DNA sequence: CACAAACGTGAGCACCGCTCTTGTTTAAGA
DNA sequence: TCTTAAACAAGAGCGGTGCTCACGTTTGTG
């Protein structure tokens, strides 16, 4: 059986039932793949995605430069893996922050937790932020593998929008056919997550999301230098204003 | 007198008074510099900034690969020139759009002209947009040369914010000392452009700006795929809502 | 007219992503 | 248990990159 590097991650534990028969080769493969990803992550953090060199990674791991292509078919495929990891790391932070709000009806608190956790993660991981929200490098169309992780990172925010839309008793809910602005496939995501929402609410929520992403990118990419002195206060002020604008208050 | 590539543009027409004595060498230098920039611009539009190759440019112009370093000291310096050009191109578009609103008191119309002209330019020049608002490539700190062009592109928006702040009779104007959020140097820019403005107005204006930049970047970088079907309508809806939020109405 | 600065050229260095061939190790089927 | 094919590691190599340097030429100037 031949195995291309692309399907390496999907072919784990082929023999169901018996957890024992993994095989030395399969174990080594998983371990080396993890080591490559870890080294790539280090290089990404230190030098940025543009300077990420496959040869440097192989030098780190003491292997031949050609050996890495047994595990990742190309530099783009490695970057895609790093993108997915970045999305998941961000999603973890946002989920923990949102989940930390015990009073689920306090939409204002949940909004503050979500928005500030996004920025905190970005400040802690600027290279990873640039990887997912900066200039796309792998190609104009993001690989299919990334969209699952991408939607996971925005899921808490969507959930909050749905909850708020339900509280306000919104009509004109988004369905697959009645939407003119939003994509038809979005209604499936909304339904899968927790129910429908009004189209205008979703559109305004996307505006709030864009403002958060924009503020963080402007800050991280240096566009607020000589403009904003206290970026913390600036973000807090605007995030709070967005919460007011979207009617996020303490509910029952 | 020695001349490094960095100061080539600043050393034009050294002999004041006589416009004639430019010299063949100086003329050739300016022409070749312009040709290099034009070729670089073509490569940028077609292949993106990441794949911009100095050697490909020299092949285009039929010169030796090492000759380009007589005109640009490094790839970063060429990219910086392209960034400045992109900022100025964007500024031209925004200035024309804003200047096209004859009724200067119609702040709502000016806002629509400014915001939509930014997006229109971005859709027409996605690679240039990525160059200035995407991941910074030249270095974390933008070169000093770019900030002049950068502020020029945001000047109409700042002007509009000042006009609106004046209409609403804002108090607590931004000065060099009383600001806690904004940078001290910003008050100089505000004063130079057309007068003071309230700090909260400027902060909220920055939020609106971030939302516009964020919406365009999300759209161009592929993050609204499978989310927003009609990006035109989406942007128009939110831009109009921002105008309402900032009290942009038809004035006297 | 001499001289120095600016210029164009080609070779060369170190690096990159990626491919191919060669020889070895592992695992599965006869 | 032995055989055979797949997976693997390694090294050479290809075309490309940014950039440097030494060389000979052109140009402007004192």
Coordinates of C-alpha atoms (C1' of nucleotides) in Angstrom, one line a residue:
Chain A
X1 CA 0.0 0.0 0.0
X2 CA 1.4 3.3 -1.0
X3 CA 0.9 6.4 1.2
X4 CA 1.4 9.9 0.0
X5 CA 2.4 12.5 2.6
X6 CA -0.9 14.2 2.2
X7 CA -2.9 11.3 3.7
X8 CA -0.4 10.6 6.5
X9 CA -2.4 12.1 9.3
X10 CA -5.7 10.4 8.2
X11 CA -4.2 6.9 8.1
X12 CA -3.6 6.6 11.8
X13 CA -4.6 3.4 13.6
X14 CA -5.8 1.5 10.5
X15 CA -6.6 -1.7 12.5
X16 CA -9.7 -0.9 14.5
X17 CA -10.4 -2.9 17.6
X18 CA -6.9 -3.8 18.5
X19 CA -5.2 -0.7 19.8
X20 CA -1.9 -2.6 20.1
X21 CA -0.9 -3.3 16.5
X22 CA 0.4 0.2 15.6
X23 CA 3.8 -1.0 14.4
X24 CA 7.1 0.6 15.0
X25 CA 7.1 2.3 11.6
X26 CA 3.7 3.9 12.2
X27 CA 4.9 5.1 15.6
X28 CA 8.1 6.6 14.2
X29 CA 6.1 8.3 11.4
X30 CA 3.8 10.0 13.9
X31 CA 6.6 11.0 16.2
X32 CA 8.7 12.4 13.4
X33 CA 5.7 14.2 11.9
X34 CA 5.2 15.8 15.4
X35 CA 8.8 16.7 15.7
X36 CA 8.8 18.4 12.3
X37 CA 5.7 20.3 13.2
X38 CA 7.3 21.4 16.5
X39 CA 10.4 22.6 14.8
X40 CA 8.4 24.4 12.2
X41 CA 6.4 26.1 14.9
X42 CA 9.6 27.2 16.6
X43 CA 10.9 28.6 13.3
X44 CA 7.6 30.3 12.7
X45 CA 7.6 32.0 16.1
X46 CA 11.2 33.2 15.7
X47 CA 11.5 34.1 12.1
X48 CA 8.0 34.4 10.7
X49 CA 6.3 32.4 8.0
X50 CA 8.1 34.0 5.1
X51 CA 11.5 32.8 6.3
X52 CA 10.3 29.3 7.2
X53 CA 12.8 27.0 5.6
X54 CA 12.3 23.3 5.2
X55 CA 16.1 22.8 5.0
X56 CA 16.5 24.6 8.3
X57 CA 14.0 22.3 9.9
X58 CA 15.8 19.2 8.6
X59 CA 19.0 20.6 10.0
X60 CA 17.3 21.0 13.3
X61 CA 16.3 17.4 13.4
X62 CA 19.5 16.1 12.0
X63 CA 18.1 14.5 8.9
X64 CA 18.7 14.9 5.2
X65 CA 17.0 17.8 3.5
X66 CA 15.1 15.5 1.2
X67 CA 13.7 13.3 4.0
X68 CA 11.1 15.9 5.0
X69 CA 9.2 15.3 1.8
X70 CA 8.2 11.9 3.1
X71 CA 6.1 13.7 5.7
X72 CA 5.0 16.9 3.9
X73 CA 4.6 17.0 0.2
X74 CA 5.6 20.6 0.0
X75 CA 6.3 23.8 1.9
X76 CA 2.7 24.8 1.4
X77 CA 1.4 21.6 3.0
X78 CA 3.5 22.2 6.1
X79 CA 2.2 25.8 6.2
X80 CA -1.3 24.5 6.0
X81 CA -0.7 22.3 8.9
X82 CA 0.6 25.3 10.9
X83 CA -2.4 27.3 9.9
X84 CA -4.7 24.6 11.2
X85 CA -2.8 24.4 14.4
X86 CA -3.0 28.2 14.7
X87 CA -6.8 28.1 14.2
X88 CA -7.2 25.4 16.8
X89 CA -5.0 27.2 19.3
X90 CA -7.0 30.3 18.9
X91 CA -10.2 28.3 19.2
X92 CA -9.0 26.7 22.4
X93 CA -8.3 30.1 24.0
X94 CA -11.7 31.5 22.9
X95 CA -13.6 28.5 24.1
X96 CA -11.9 28.6 27.5
X97 CA -12.6 32.3 27.9
X98 CA -16.2 32.0 26.8
X99 CA -16.8 28.9 28.9
X100 CA -15.4 30.7 31.9
X101 CA -18.5 32.9 32.1
X102 CA -20.7 30.8 34.3
X103 CA -23.7 33.1 33.9
X104 CA -24.6 32.1 30.3
X105 CA -27.3 34.8 30.1
X106 CA -24.7 37.5 30.7
X107 CA -24.1 38.2 27.0
X108 CA -22.1 41.3 27.8
X109 CA -19.7 39.3 29.8
X110 CA -19.4 36.6 27.2
X111 CA -18.7 39.2 24.5
X112 CA -16.0 40.8 26.6
X113 CA -14.5 37.4 27.2
X114 CA -14.6 36.4 23.6
X115 CA -13.3 39.6 22.1
X116 CA -10.5 40.2 24.6
X117 CA -9.4 36.5 24.4
X118 CA -9.0 36.9 20.7
X119 CA -6.7 39.9 21.1
X120 CA -4.8 38.4 24.0
X121 CA -4.1 35.3 21.8
X122 CA -3.0 37.5 19.0
X123 CA -0.6 39.5 21.2
X124 CA 0.9 36.3 22.5
X125 CA 1.2 34.7 19.0
X126 CA 1.7 37.5 16.5
X127 CA 3.2 35.2 13.8
X128 CA 0.4 32.8 14.1
X129 CA -2.1 35.7 13.8
X130 CA -0.4 36.9 10.7
X131 CA -0.5 33.3 9.4
X132 CA -4.3 33.1 9.5
X133 CA -5.4 36.7 9.2
X134 CA -2.5 38.3 7.3
X135 CA -1.8 38.0 3.6
X136 CA -2.7 34.4 2.5
X137 CA 0.5 32.7 1.2
X138 CA -0.6 29.2 0.4
X139 CA -3.0 30.3 -2.3
X140 CA -6.0 32.5 -2.8
X141 CA -8.4 29.6 -1.9
X142 CA -7.7 28.2 1.5
X143 CA -7.4 24.5 1.6
X144 CA -10.5 22.6 2.6
X145 CA -8.7 21.2 5.7
X146 CA -8.5 24.7 7.2
X147 CA -12.1 25.7 7.1
X148 CA -13.1 23.3 9.8
X149 CA -10.6 24.7 12.2
X150 CA -11.4 28.2 11.0
X151 CA -15.1 27.8 11.8
X152 CA -14.3 26.3 15.2
X153 CA -12.5 29.5 16.2
X154 CA -15.5 31.6 15.3
X155 CA -18.0 29.2 16.8
X156 CA -18.4 30.8 20.3
X157 CA -19.1 34.2 18.7
X158 CA -21.7 32.7 16.4
X159 CA -23.3 30.9 19.3
X160 CA -23.5 34.2 21.2
X161 CA -25.1 35.9 18.2
X162 CA -27.7 33.1 18.0
X163 CA -28.4 33.4 21.7
X164 CA -28.9 37.1 21.5
X165 CA -31.0 36.9 18.4
X166 CA -33.2 34.4 20.2
X167 CA -33.6 36.6 23.2
X168 CA -34.6 39.6 21.1
X169 CA -37.3 37.5 19.4
X170 CA -36.0 38.1 16.0
X171 CA -38.1 37.4 13.0
X172 CA -37.1 36.9 9.4
X173 CA -34.7 34.1 10.3
X174 CA -32.0 33.1 7.9
X175 CA -33.0 30.1 5.8
X176 CA -31.3 28.6 2.8
X177 CA -33.5 30.5 0.4
X178 CA -34.5 33.8 1.9
X179 CA -31.1 35.2 2.3
X180 CA -29.8 37.8 -0.1
X181 CA -26.6 38.9 1.5
X182 CA -25.3 35.8 3.4
X183 CA -24.2 32.6 1.8
X184 CA -26.8 29.8 1.6
X185 CA -24.4 27.3 3.3
X186 CA -24.3 29.5 6.4
X187 CA -27.8 28.5 7.5
X188 CA -26.6 25.0 7.9
X189 CA -23.9 26.1 10.2
X190 CA -26.3 28.2 12.2
X191 CA -28.8 25.4 12.5
X192 CA -26.0 22.9 13.5
X193 CA -24.7 25.2 16.2
X194 CA -27.9 26.1 17.9
X195 CA -30.7 27.5 15.9
X196 CA -31.6 30.2 13.5
X197 CA -30.9 33.9 13.7
X198 CA -32.1 37.0 11.9
X199 CA -30.1 38.0 8.9
X200 CA -29.6 41.5 10.0
X201 CA -28.3 40.3 13.3
X202 CA -25.7 38.1 11.6
X203 CA -24.7 40.8 9.3
X204 CA -24.2 43.2 12.1
X205 CA -22.3 40.5 14.0
X206 CA -20.0 40.1 11.1
X207 CA -19.4 43.9 11.2
X208 CA -18.4 43.6 14.9
X209 CA -16.2 40.6 14.1
X210 CA -14.5 42.6 11.3
X211 CA -13.9 45.5 13.6
X212 CA -12.2 43.2 16.1
X213 CA -10.1 41.5 13.5
X214 CA -9.3 44.9 11.9
X215 CA -8.3 46.5 15.2
X216 CA -6.0 43.6 16.1
X217 CA -4.4 43.5 12.7
X218 CA -3.9 47.2 12.5
X219 CA -2.3 47.1 15.9
X220 CA -0.1 44.1 15.2
X221 CA 0.9 45.2 11.7
X222 CA 2.1 48.6 13.0
X223 CA -0.6 50.8 11.6
X224 CA -1.5 52.3 15.0
X225 CA 2.0 53.5 15.7
X226 CA 2.1 57.2 16.3
X227 CA -1.7 57.0 16.4
X228 CA -2.8 55.1 19.5
X229 CA -0.7 55.3 22.6
X230 CA -2.6 52.9 24.9
X231 CA -3.8 50.0 22.6
X232 CA -5.2 48.2 25.6
X233 CA -7.5 51.1 26.6
X234 CA -8.3 51.7 23.0
X235 CA -9.5 48.1 22.4
X236 CA -11.4 48.0 25.6
X237 CA -13.2 51.2 24.9
X238 CA -14.3 50.1 21.4
X239 CA -15.0 46.5 22.4
X240 CA -17.4 47.8 25.1
X241 CA -19.0 50.1 22.6
X242 CA -19.6 47.2 20.2
X243 CA -21.2 45.3 23.1
X244 CA -23.6 48.1 23.6
X245 CA -24.3 48.4 19.9
X246 CA -25.2 44.8 19.7
X247 CA -27.5 45.0 22.8
X248 CA -25.3 42.6 24.8
X249 CA -26.6 42.9 28.3
X250 CA -27.1 40.8 31.4
X251 CA -30.0 38.5 30.8
X252 CA -32.0 36.1 32.9
Chain B
X1 CA 30.4 62.8 -4.4
X2 CA 29.2 59.3 -3.8
X3 CA 25.6 58.4 -4.1
X4 CA 24.0 55.4 -2.5
X5 CA 20.9 53.9 -4.0
X6 CA 18.9 55.0 -1.0
X7 CA 19.3 58.7 -1.6
X8 CA 18.8 58.5 -5.3
X9 CA 15.4 59.9 -5.4
X10 CA 16.2 62.8 -3.0
X11 CA 19.2 64.0 -5.1
X12 CA 17.2 65.1 -8.1
X13 CA 18.0 68.5 -9.6
X14 CA 20.9 69.4 -7.4
X15 CA 21.7 72.6 -9.2
X16 CA 18.8 75.0 -8.3
X17 CA 18.0 77.8 -10.6
X18 CA 19.1 76.3 -13.9
X19 CA 16.6 73.7 -14.8
X20 CA 18.6 72.7 -17.8
X21 CA 21.7 71.2 -16.3
X22 CA 20.2 67.8 -15.5
X23 CA 22.8 65.8 -17.3
X24 CA 22.4 62.7 -19.4
X25 CA 23.5 60.5 -16.6
X26 CA 20.9 61.9 -14.2
X27 CA 18.2 61.6 -16.8
X28 CA 19.1 58.0 -17.5
X29 CA 19.1 57.3 -13.8
X30 CA 15.6 58.6 -13.3
X31 CA 14.3 56.8 -16.4
X32 CA 15.8 53.5 -15.4
X33 CA 14.5 53.9 -11.9
X34 CA 11.1 54.5 -13.3
X35 CA 11.4 51.5 -15.6
X36 CA 12.4 49.2 -12.7
X37 CA 9.5 50.4 -10.6
X38 CA 7.1 49.9 -13.5
X39 CA 8.4 46.3 -14.1
X40 CA 8.2 45.6 -10.4
X41 CA 4.7 46.9 -10.3
X42 CA 3.7 44.5 -13.2
X43 CA 5.3 41.6 -11.4
X44 CA 3.6 42.6 -8.2
X45 CA 0.2 42.7 -9.8
X46 CA 0.7 39.3 -11.6
X47 CA 2.5 37.2 -9.1
X48 CA 2.2 39.0 -5.7
X49 CA 4.8 40.5 -3.5
X50 CA 6.1 37.2 -2.1
X51 CA 7.2 36.1 -5.6
X52 CA 8.6 39.4 -6.6
X53 CA 12.1 38.6 -8.0
X54 CA 14.8 41.2 -8.7
X55 CA 16.4 38.9 -11.2
X56 CA 13.1 38.6 -13.1
X57 CA 12.9 42.4 -13.2
X58 CA 16.4 42.7 -14.6
X59 CA 15.6 40.0 -17.2
X60 CA 12.5 42.1 -18.2
X61 CA 14.7 45.1 -18.7
X62 CA 17.5 43.2 -20.4
X63 CA 20.2 44.2 -17.9
X64 CA 22.5 42.2 -15.7
X65 CA 21.1 40.9 -12.5
X66 CA 23.6 42.9 -10.4
X67 CA 22.9 46.2 -12.1
X68 CA 19.6 46.7 -10.2
X69 CA 21.5 47.3 -7.0
X70 CA 22.8 50.5 -8.4
X71 CA 19.2 51.8 -8.1
X72 CA 17.8 49.9 -5.2
X73 CA 20.0 48.8 -2.4
X74 CA 17.9 45.7 -1.6
X75 CA 14.7 43.9 -2.3
X76 CA 13.2 45.5 0.8
X77 CA 14.0 48.9 -0.5
X78 CA 12.2 48.2 -3.8
X79 CA 9.2 46.9 -1.8
X80 CA 9.2 50.0 0.2
X81 CA 9.0 52.1 -2.9
X82 CA 6.1 49.9 -4.1
X83 CA 4.4 50.4 -0.7
X84 CA 4.7 54.2 -1.0
X85 CA 3.3 54.1 -4.5
X86 CA 0.4 51.9 -3.3
X87 CA -0.4 54.3 -0.4
X88 CA -0.3 57.3 -2.9
X89 CA -2.5 55.4 -5.4
X90 CA -5.1 54.7 -2.7
X91 CA -4.9 58.3 -1.5
X92 CA -5.5 59.6 -5.0
X93 CA -8.7 57.5 -5.3
X94 CA -10.0 58.5 -1.9
X95 CA -9.2 62.2 -2.5
X96 CA -11.0 62.2 -5.8
X97 CA -14.0 60.4 -4.3
X98 CA -14.3 62.7 -1.3
X99 CA -13.6 65.8 -3.4
X100 CA -16.4 64.7 -5.8
X101 CA -19.0 65.5 -3.1
X102 CA -19.8 69.1 -3.8
X103 CA -22.0 69.7 -0.8
X104 CA -19.2 69.6 1.8
X105 CA -21.7 69.7 4.7
X106 CA -23.2 66.4 3.6
X107 CA -21.1 64.3 5.9
X108 CA -23.1 61.2 5.1
X109 CA -22.3 61.4 1.4
X110 CA -18.6 62.1 2.1
X111 CA -18.5 59.0 4.3
X112 CA -20.0 56.8 1.7
X113 CA -17.7 58.3 -0.9
X114 CA -14.6 57.7 1.3
X115 CA -15.5 54.2 2.5
X116 CA -16.6 52.8 -0.8
X117 CA -13.7 54.3 -2.7
X118 CA -11.3 52.5 -0.3
X119 CA -13.0 49.2 -1.0
X120 CA -13.2 49.8 -4.8
X121 CA -9.5 50.5 -4.9
X122 CA -8.8 47.4 -2.9
X123 CA -10.9 45.2 -5.3
X124 CA -9.1 46.8 -8.2
X125 CA -5.6 46.4 -6.7
X126 CA -5.7 43.4 -4.3
X127 CA -1.9 42.8 -4.4
X128 CA -1.3 46.5 -3.5
X129 CA -3.9 46.2 -0.7
X130 CA -2.1 43.1 0.7
X131 CA 1.2 45.0 0.4
X132 CA 0.0 47.8 2.7
X133 CA -2.6 46.2 4.9
X134 CA -1.5 42.6 4.9
X135 CA 1.4 40.9 6.7
X136 CA 4.3 43.4 6.8
X137 CA 7.2 41.9 5.0
X138 CA 9.9 44.6 5.1
X139 CA 10.1 44.6 8.8
X140 CA 8.0 45.1 11.9
X141 CA 8.7 48.8 11.9
X142 CA 7.6 50.5 8.7
X143 CA 10.2 52.7 7.1
X144 CA 9.9 56.4 7.9
X145 CA 9.4 57.1 4.2
X146 CA 6.1 55.3 4.2
X147 CA 4.3 57.1 7.0
X148 CA 3.9 60.3 5.0
X149 CA 2.1 58.4 2.2
X150 CA 0.2 56.4 4.8
X151 CA -1.2 59.4 6.6
X152 CA -2.1 61.0 3.2
X153 CA -4.4 58.1 2.5
X154 CA -6.2 58.5 5.7
X155 CA -6.3 62.3 5.6
X156 CA -9.8 62.7 4.1
X157 CA -11.3 60.4 6.7
X158 CA -9.5 62.4 9.5
X159 CA -10.7 65.6 7.9
X160 CA -14.3 64.3 7.9
X161 CA -14.0 63.3 11.6
X162 CA -12.7 66.8 12.5
X163 CA -15.6 68.5 10.6
X164 CA -18.2 66.3 12.3
X165 CA -16.6 66.8 15.7
X166 CA -16.7 70.6 15.1
X167 CA -20.4 70.4 14.1
X168 CA -21.4 68.5 17.2
X169 CA -19.7 71.1 19.3
X170 CA -17.4 68.6 21.0
X171 CA -15.6 69.5 24.2
X172 CA -12.5 67.9 25.8
X173 CA -10.5 68.4 22.6
X174 CA -7.4 66.4 22.1
X175 CA -4.3 68.2 23.1
X176 CA -0.7 67.0 23.5
X177 CA -1.1 66.4 27.2
X178 CA -4.7 65.5 28.0
X179 CA -4.9 62.4 25.9
X180 CA -4.7 59.0 27.6
X181 CA -5.5 56.7 24.7
X182 CA -4.3 58.5 21.6
X183 CA -0.6 59.2 20.8
X184 CA 0.6 62.6 21.7
X185 CA 1.9 63.2 18.2
X186 CA -1.6 62.8 16.8
X187 CA -2.7 66.2 18.0
X188 CA -0.1 67.8 15.8
X189 CA -1.6 66.0 12.8
X190 CA -5.1 67.0 13.7
X191 CA -4.1 70.6 14.2
X192 CA -2.2 70.6 10.9
X193 CA -5.2 69.2 9.0
X194 CA -7.9 71.4 10.2
X195 CA -8.4 71.7 13.9
X196 CA -9.0 69.8 17.0
X197 CA -11.4 67.0 17.7
X198 CA -12.8 65.2 20.8
X199 CA -10.8 62.2 21.8
X200 CA -13.8 60.0 22.0
X201 CA -14.8 61.0 18.5
X202 CA -11.3 60.1 17.2
X203 CA -11.4 56.8 19.0
X204 CA -14.8 55.9 17.6
X205 CA -13.6 57.0 14.2
X206 CA -10.6 54.7 14.5
X207 CA -13.1 51.9 15.2
X208 CA -15.0 52.7 12.1
X209 CA -11.8 52.8 10.1
X210 CA -10.8 49.4 11.6
X211 CA -14.1 47.9 10.6
X212 CA -13.7 49.1 7.0
X213 CA -10.1 47.8 6.8
X214 CA -11.2 44.6 8.5
X215 CA -14.1 44.0 6.2
X216 CA -12.1 44.5 3.1
X217 CA -9.2 42.4 4.3
X218 CA -11.5 39.6 5.4
X219 CA -13.2 39.7 1.9
X220 CA -9.9 39.9 -0.1
X221 CA -8.1 37.3 2.0
X222 CA -10.9 34.7 1.6
X223 CA -12.4 34.7 5.1
X224 CA -15.9 35.5 3.9
X225 CA -16.1 32.7 1.5
X226 CA -19.1 30.4 2.4
X227 CA -20.2 33.2 4.7
X228 CA -21.1 36.2 2.7
X229 CA -22.7 35.7 -0.7
X230 CA -23.1 39.4 -1.8
X231 CA -20.1 41.2 -0.5
X232 CA -21.2 44.4 -2.2
X233 CA -24.5 44.5 -0.4
X234 CA -22.8 43.4 2.9
X235 CA -20.4 46.2 2.8
X236 CA -22.9 48.8 1.8
X237 CA -25.2 47.8 4.6
X238 CA -22.5 48.0 7.2
X239 CA -20.9 51.1 5.8
X240 CA -24.3 52.8 6.0
X241 CA -24.8 51.6 9.6
X242 CA -21.4 53.0 10.5
X243 CA -22.4 56.4 9.0
X244 CA -25.5 56.4 11.2
X245 CA -23.5 55.4 14.2
X246 CA -21.1 58.3 13.8
X247 CA -24.0 60.8 13.2
X248 CA -23.0 61.5 9.7
X249 CA -26.0 63.4 8.3
X250 CA -26.7 66.2 5.8
X251 CA -25.6 69.5 7.3
X252 CA -25.9 73.1 6.3
Chain C
dC1 C1' 43.1 66.8 -20.0
dA2 C1' 43.2 64.0 -15.9
dC3 C1' 40.8 61.9 -12.4
dA4 C1' 37.2 60.1 -9.7
dA5 C1' 32.6 58.9 -9.4
dA6 C1' 29.0 56.3 -11.4
dC7 C1' 27.9 52.7 -14.2
dG8 C1' 27.3 47.8 -16.6
dT9 C1' 28.9 43.1 -16.5
dG10 C1' 29.8 38.5 -15.3
dA11 C1' 31.4 35.3 -12.1
dG12 C1' 30.6 33.6 -7.7
dC13 C1' 28.7 32.5 -2.9
dA14 C1' 25.2 30.7 0.1
dC15 C1' 20.8 29.6 0.4
dC16 C1' 16.2 27.9 -1.1
dG17 C1' 12.3 24.2 -2.8
dC18 C1' 12.1 20.1 -5.0
dT19 C1' 13.4 15.7 -7.7
dC20 C1' 15.7 11.6 -8.6
dT21 C1' 18.6 7.6 -7.7
dT22 C1' 20.6 4.4 -4.6
dG23 C1' 20.8 1.5 -0.9
dT24 C1' 18.5 0.0 3.5
dT25 C1' 14.8 -1.2 6.7
dT26 C1' 10.3 -2.7 7.7
dA27 C1' 6.1 -5.3 7.2
dA28 C1' 3.1 -8.3 5.0
dG29 C1' 1.9 -12.4 2.0
dA30 C1' 3.2 -17.1 0.1
Chain D
dT1 C1' 10.0 -18.9 7.4
dC2 C1' 11.3 -16.8 3.3
dT3 C1' 10.2 -13.5 -0.3
dT4 C1' 8.9 -9.3 -2.1
dA5 C1' 7.1 -4.8 -2.3
dA6 C1' 6.5 -0.7 0.2
dA7 C1' 8.4 2.8 3.1
dC8 C1' 12.4 5.0 4.3
dA9 C1' 17.0 7.7 4.7
dA10 C1' 20.6 9.8 2.3
dG11 C1' 23.1 12.3 -1.2
dA12 C1' 23.7 14.4 -5.5
dG13 C1' 21.8 17.6 -8.5
dC14 C1' 18.7 21.2 -10.9
dG15 C1' 17.1 25.7 -11.4
dG16 C1' 16.0 29.5 -8.8
dT17 C1' 16.9 33.4 -5.4
dG18 C1' 19.3 37.8 -3.0
dC19 C1' 23.5 39.8 -2.9
dT20 C1' 28.8 40.8 -3.3
dC21 C1' 32.9 41.7 -5.7
dA22 C1' 36.3 42.6 -9.2
dC23 C1' 36.7 44.4 -13.6
dG24 C1' 36.5 47.5 -17.5
dT25 C1' 33.8 51.4 -19.4
dT26 C1' 31.3 55.7 -19.5
dT27 C1' 30.5 60.2 -17.7
dG28 C1' 30.9 64.6 -15.4
dT29 C1' 34.1 67.8 -13.2
dG30 C1' 38.1 70.3 -11.4

